[in-house]
mmCIF file of C-alpha atoms and ligand atoms in Angstrom:
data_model
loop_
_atom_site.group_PDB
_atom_site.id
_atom_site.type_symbol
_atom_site.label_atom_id
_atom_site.label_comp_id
_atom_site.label_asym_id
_atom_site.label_seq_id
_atom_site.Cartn_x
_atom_site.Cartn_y
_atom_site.Cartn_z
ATOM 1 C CA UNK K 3 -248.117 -21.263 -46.796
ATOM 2 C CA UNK K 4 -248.344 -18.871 -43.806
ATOM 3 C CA UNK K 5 -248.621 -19.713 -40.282
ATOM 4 C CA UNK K 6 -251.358 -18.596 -38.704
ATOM 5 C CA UNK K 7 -250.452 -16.526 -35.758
ATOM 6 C CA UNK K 8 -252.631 -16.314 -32.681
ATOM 7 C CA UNK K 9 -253.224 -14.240 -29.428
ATOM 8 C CA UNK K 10 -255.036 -15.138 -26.576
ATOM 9 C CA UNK K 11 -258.350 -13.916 -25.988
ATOM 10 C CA UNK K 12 -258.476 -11.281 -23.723
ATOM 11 C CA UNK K 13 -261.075 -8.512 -24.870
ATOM 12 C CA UNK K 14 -264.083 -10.471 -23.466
ATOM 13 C CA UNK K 15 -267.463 -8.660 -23.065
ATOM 14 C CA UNK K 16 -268.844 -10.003 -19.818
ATOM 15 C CA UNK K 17 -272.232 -8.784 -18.599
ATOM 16 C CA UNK K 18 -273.200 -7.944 -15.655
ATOM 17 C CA UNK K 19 -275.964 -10.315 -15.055
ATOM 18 C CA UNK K 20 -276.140 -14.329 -15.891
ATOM 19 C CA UNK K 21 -276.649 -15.392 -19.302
ATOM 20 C CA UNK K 22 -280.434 -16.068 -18.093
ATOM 21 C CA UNK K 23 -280.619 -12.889 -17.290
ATOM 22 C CA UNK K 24 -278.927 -11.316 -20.051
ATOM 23 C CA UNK K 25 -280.507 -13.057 -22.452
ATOM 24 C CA UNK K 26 -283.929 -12.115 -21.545
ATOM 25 C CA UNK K 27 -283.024 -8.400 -21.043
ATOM 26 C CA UNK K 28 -281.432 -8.250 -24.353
ATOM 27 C CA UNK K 29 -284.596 -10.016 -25.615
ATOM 28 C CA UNK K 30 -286.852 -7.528 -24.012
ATOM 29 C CA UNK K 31 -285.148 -4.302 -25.554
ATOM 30 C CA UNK K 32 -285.397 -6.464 -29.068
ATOM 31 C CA UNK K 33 -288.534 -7.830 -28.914
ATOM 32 C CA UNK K 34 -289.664 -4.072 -29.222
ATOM 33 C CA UNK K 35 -288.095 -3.260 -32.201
ATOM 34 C CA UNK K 36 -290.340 -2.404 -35.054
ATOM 35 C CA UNK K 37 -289.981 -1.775 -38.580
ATOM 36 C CA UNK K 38 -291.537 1.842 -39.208
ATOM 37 C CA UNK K 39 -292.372 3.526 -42.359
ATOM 38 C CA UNK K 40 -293.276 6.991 -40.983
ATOM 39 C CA UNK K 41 -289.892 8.948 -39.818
ATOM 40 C CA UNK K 42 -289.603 12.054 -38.318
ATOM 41 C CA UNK K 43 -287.080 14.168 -40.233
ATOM 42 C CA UNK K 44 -285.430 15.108 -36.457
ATOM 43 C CA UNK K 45 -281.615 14.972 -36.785
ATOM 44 C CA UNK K 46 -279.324 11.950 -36.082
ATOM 45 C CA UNK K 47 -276.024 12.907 -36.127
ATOM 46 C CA UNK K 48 -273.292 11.467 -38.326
ATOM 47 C CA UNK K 49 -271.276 10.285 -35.457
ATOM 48 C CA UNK K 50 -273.958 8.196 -34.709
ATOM 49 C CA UNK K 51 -274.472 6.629 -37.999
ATOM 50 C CA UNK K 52 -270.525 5.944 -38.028
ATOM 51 C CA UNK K 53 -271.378 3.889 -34.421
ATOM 52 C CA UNK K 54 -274.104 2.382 -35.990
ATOM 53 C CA UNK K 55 -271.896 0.955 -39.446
ATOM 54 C CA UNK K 56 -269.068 -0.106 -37.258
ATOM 55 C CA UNK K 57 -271.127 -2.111 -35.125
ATOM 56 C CA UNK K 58 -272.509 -3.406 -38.272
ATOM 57 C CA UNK K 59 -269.055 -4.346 -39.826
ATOM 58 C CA UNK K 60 -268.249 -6.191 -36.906
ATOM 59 C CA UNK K 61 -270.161 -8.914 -38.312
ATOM 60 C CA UNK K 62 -268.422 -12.305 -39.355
ATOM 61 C CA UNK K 63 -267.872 -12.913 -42.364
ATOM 62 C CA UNK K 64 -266.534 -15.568 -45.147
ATOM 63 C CA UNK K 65 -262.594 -16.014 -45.060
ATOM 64 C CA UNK K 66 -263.176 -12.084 -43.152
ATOM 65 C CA UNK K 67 -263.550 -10.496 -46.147
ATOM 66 C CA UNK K 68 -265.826 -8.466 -45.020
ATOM 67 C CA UNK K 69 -267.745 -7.880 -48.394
ATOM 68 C CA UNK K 70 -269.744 -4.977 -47.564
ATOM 69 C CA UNK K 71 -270.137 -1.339 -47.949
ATOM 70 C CA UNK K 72 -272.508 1.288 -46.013
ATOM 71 C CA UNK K 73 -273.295 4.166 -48.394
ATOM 72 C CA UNK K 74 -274.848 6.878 -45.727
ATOM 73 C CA UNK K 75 -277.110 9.352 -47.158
ATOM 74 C CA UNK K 76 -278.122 12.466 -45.969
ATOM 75 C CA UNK K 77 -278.123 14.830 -48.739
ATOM 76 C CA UNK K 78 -281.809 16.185 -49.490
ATOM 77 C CA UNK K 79 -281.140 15.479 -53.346
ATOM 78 C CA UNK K 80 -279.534 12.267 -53.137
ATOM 79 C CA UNK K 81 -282.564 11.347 -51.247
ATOM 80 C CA UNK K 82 -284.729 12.862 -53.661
ATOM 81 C CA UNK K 83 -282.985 10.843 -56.308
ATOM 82 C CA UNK K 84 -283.607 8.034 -55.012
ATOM 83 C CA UNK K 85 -287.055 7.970 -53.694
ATOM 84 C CA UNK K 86 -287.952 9.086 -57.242
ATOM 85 C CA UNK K 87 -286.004 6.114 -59.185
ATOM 86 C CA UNK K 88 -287.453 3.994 -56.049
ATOM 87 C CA UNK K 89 -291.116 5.132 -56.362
ATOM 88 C CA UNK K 90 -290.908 4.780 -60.566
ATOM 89 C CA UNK K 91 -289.986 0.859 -60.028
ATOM 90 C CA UNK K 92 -292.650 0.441 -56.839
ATOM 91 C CA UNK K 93 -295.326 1.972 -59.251
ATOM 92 C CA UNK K 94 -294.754 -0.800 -61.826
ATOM 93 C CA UNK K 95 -294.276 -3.733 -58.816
ATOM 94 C CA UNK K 96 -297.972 -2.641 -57.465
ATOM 95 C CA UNK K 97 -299.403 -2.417 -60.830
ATOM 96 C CA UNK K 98 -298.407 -5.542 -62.345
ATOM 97 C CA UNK K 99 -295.026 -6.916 -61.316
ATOM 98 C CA UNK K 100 -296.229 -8.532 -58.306
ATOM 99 C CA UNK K 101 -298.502 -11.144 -58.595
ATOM 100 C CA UNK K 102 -301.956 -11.303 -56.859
ATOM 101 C CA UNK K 103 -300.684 -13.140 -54.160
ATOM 102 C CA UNK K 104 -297.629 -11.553 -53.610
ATOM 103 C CA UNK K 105 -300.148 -8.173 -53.142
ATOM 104 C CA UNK K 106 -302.569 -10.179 -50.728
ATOM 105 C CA UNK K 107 -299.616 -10.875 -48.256
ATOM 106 C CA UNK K 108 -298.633 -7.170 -48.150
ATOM 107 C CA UNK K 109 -302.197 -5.913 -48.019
ATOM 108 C CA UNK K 110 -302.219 -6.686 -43.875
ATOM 109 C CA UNK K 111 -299.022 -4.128 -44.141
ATOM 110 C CA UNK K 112 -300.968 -1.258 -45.863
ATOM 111 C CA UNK K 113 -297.679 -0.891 -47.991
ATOM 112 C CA UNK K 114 -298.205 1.218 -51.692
ATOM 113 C CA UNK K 115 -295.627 2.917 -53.952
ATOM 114 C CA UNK K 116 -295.514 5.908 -51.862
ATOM 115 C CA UNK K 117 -292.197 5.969 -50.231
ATOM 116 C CA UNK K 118 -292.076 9.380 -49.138
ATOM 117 C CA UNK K 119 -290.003 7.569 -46.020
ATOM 118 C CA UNK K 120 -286.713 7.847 -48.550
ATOM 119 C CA UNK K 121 -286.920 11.749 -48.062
ATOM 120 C CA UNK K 122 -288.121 12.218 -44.454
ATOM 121 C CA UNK K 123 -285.761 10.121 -42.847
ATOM 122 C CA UNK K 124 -282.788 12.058 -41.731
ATOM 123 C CA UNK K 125 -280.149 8.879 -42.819
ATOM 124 C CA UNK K 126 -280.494 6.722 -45.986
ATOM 125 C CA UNK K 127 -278.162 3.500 -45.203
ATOM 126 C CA UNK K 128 -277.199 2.065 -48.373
ATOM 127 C CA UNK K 129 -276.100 -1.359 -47.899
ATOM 128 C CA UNK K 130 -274.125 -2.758 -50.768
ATOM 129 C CA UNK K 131 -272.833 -6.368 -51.018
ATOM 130 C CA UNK K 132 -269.056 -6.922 -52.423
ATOM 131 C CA UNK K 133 -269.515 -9.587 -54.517
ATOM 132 C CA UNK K 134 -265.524 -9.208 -55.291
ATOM 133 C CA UNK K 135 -262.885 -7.502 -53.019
ATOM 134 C CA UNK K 136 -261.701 -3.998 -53.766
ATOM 135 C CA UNK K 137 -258.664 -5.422 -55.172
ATOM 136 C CA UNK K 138 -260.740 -7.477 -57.112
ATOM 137 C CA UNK K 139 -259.651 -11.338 -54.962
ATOM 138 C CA UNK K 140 -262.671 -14.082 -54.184
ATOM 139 C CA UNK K 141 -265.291 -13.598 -51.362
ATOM 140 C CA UNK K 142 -266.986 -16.123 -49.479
ATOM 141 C CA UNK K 143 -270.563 -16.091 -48.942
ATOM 142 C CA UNK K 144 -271.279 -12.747 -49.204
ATOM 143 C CA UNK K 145 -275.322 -12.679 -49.259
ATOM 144 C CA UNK K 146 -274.720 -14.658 -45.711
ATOM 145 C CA UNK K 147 -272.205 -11.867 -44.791
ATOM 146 C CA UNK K 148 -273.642 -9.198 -45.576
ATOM 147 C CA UNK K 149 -277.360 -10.293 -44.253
ATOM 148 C CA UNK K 150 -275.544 -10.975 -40.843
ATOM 149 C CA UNK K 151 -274.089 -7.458 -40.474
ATOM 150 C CA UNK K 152 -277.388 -6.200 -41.707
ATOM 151 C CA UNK K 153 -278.936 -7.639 -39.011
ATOM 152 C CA UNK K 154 -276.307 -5.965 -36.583
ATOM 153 C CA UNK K 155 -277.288 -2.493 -38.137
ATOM 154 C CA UNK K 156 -280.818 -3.075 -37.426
ATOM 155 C CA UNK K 157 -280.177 -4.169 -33.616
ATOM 156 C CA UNK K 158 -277.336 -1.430 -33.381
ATOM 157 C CA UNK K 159 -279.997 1.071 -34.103
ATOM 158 C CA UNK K 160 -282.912 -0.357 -32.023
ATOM 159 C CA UNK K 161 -280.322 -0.058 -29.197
ATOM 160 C CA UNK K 162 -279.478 3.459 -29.834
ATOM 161 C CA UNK K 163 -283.566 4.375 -29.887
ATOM 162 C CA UNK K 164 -283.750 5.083 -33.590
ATOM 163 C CA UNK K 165 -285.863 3.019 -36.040
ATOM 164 C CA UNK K 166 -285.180 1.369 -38.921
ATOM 165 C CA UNK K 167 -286.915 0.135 -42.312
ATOM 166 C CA UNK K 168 -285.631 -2.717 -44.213
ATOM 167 C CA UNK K 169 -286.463 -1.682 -47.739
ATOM 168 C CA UNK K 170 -285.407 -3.683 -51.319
ATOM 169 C CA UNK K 171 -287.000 -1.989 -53.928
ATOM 170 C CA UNK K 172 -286.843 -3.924 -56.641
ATOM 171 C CA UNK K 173 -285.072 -4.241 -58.677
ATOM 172 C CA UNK K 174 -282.304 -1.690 -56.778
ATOM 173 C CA UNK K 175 -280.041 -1.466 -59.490
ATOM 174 C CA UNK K 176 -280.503 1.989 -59.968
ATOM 175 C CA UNK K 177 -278.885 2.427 -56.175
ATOM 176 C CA UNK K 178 -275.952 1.618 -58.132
ATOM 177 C CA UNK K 179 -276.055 4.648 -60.181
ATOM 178 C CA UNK K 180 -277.349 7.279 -58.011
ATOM 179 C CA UNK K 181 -274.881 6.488 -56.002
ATOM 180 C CA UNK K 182 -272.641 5.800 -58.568
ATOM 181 C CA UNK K 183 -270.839 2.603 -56.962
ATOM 182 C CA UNK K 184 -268.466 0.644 -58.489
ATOM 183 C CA UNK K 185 -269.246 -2.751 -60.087
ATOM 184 C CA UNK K 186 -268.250 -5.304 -57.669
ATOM 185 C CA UNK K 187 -270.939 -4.185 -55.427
ATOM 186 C CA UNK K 188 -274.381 -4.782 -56.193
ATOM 187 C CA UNK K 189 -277.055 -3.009 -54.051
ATOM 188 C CA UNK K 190 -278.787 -5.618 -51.450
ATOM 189 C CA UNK K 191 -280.397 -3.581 -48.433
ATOM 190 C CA UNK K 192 -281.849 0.426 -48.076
ATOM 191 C CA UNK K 193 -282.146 1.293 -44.501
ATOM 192 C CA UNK K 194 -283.622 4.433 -43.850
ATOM 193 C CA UNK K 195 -282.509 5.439 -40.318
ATOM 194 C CA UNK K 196 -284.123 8.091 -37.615
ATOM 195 C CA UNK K 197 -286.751 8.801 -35.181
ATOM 196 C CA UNK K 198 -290.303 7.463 -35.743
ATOM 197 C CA UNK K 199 -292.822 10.448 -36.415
ATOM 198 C CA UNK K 200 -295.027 11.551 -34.133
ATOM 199 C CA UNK K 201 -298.278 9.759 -34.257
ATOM 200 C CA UNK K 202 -296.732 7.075 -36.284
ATOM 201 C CA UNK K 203 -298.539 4.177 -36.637
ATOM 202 C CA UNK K 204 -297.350 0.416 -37.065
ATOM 203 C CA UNK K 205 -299.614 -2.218 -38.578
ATOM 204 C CA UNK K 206 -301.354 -4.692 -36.651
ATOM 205 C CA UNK K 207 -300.317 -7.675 -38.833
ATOM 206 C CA UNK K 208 -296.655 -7.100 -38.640
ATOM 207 C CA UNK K 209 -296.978 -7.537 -34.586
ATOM 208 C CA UNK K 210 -297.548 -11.553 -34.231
ATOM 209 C CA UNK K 211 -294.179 -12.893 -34.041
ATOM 210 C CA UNK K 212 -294.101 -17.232 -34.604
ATOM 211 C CA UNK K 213 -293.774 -18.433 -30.664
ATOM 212 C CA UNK K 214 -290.992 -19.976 -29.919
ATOM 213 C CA UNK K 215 -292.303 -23.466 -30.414
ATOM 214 C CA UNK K 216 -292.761 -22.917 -34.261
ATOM 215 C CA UNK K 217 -289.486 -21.196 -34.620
ATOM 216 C CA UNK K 218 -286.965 -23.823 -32.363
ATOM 217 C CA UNK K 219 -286.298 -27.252 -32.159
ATOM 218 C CA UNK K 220 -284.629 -28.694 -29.899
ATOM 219 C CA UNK K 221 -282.904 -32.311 -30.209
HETATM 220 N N1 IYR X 319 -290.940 -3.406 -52.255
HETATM 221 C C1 IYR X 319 -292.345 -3.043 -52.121
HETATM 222 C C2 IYR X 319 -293.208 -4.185 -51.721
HETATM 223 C C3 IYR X 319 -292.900 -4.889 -50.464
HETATM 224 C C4 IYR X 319 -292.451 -6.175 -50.518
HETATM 225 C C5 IYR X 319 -292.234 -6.882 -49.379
HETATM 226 I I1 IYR X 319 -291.686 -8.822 -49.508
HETATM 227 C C6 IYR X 319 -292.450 -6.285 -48.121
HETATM 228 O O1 IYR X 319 -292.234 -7.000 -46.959
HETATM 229 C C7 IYR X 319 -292.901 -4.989 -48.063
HETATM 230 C C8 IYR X 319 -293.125 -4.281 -49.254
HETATM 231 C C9 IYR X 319 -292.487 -1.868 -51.150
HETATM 232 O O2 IYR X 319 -291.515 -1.485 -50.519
HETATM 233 O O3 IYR X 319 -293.569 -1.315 -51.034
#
């Protein structure tokens, strides 16, 4: 058995203003955020989509093992790759896979098979979950783990000003092969990453967010 060794905790973030305050600011520059499915193809630079995945893998995780990778895309034909093997499964899912109530609950969204998004969009974020370690030991929880730092990639870009689109086309394993990833991870998350284009427009239905007395109890 090993000891576990321990430092004291000294790299604390401390905000400027109350945790009141804080709270509701932080809340105010998230409430805005808004999935988008029409990008601009304006640049993002790479160092910014490093900032972005290292914020993300500063998620917890089970036992820390971290079980994620970030496969960043911004190579025109790897994007064409993919939004072809994408659009081929969302043709079949809106002709028949779905069924006809699945399609009535996206109907508000105005969502089809086009997914032209998976080209525009300077930065294709690949998230993959390790469902064993690269040297092939146990993970814990992984679909919690890596939906956490997911989470932290979406807010991570919010706060930098760029948009985001959670997108599981489904099913994804042909991520795997594009991108020709190794078998202990399985695809779970596409995030296309950039600017929203000009004139883009959001859908009405995807506004209403549950108030907070549908979403919190409190005992
Ligand atoms: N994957 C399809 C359909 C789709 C499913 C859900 I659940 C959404 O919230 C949005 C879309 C598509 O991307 O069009």
């Amino acid at each position: 058995m090993t000891t576990p060794r321990f430092v004291p905790l000294t790299d604390v973030h401390r905000p400027s203003a109350p945790p009141e305050e804080a709270a509701l600011a932080f809340y105010e520059v998230m409430r805005r955020r808004r999935t988008v499915r029409e990008f601009s193809s304006r640049p993002v630079s790479r160092t910014t989509i490093e900032r972005l995945v290292a914020t993300a893998g500063s998620a917890p995780s089970g036992a820390n093992k971290q079980p994620w990778r970030f496969v960043c895309v911004s190579d025109p034909q790897t994007k064409r790759a993919i939004r072809e093997a994408a659009e081929a499964e969302e043709r079949a899912f809106y002709a028949g896979r779905a069924n006809a109530e699945w399609l009535a609950d996206l109907e508000p969204l105005g969502t089809d098979a086009d997914k032209a998004f998976l080209e525009v969009a300077p930065w294709l974020i690949v998230v993959f979950k390790l469902v064993r370690a690269d040297d092939g030991g146990q993970v814990y929880y992984p679909t919690e783990s890596v939906g956490l730092a997911a989470g932290l990639l979406l807010a991570a870009a919010h706060h930098a000003g760029l948009a985001t689109l959670t997108h599981t086309p489904s099913p994804m394993a042909f991520l795997s092969e594009v991108l020709q990833r190794p078998d202990n991870e399985r695809p779970f998350l596409l995030v296309p990453v950039g600017y929203p284009a000009e004139g883009c427009r959001v859908p009405v239905a995807a506004l209403r967010r549950k108030p907070l007395d549908e979403i919190m109890v409190v005992r």
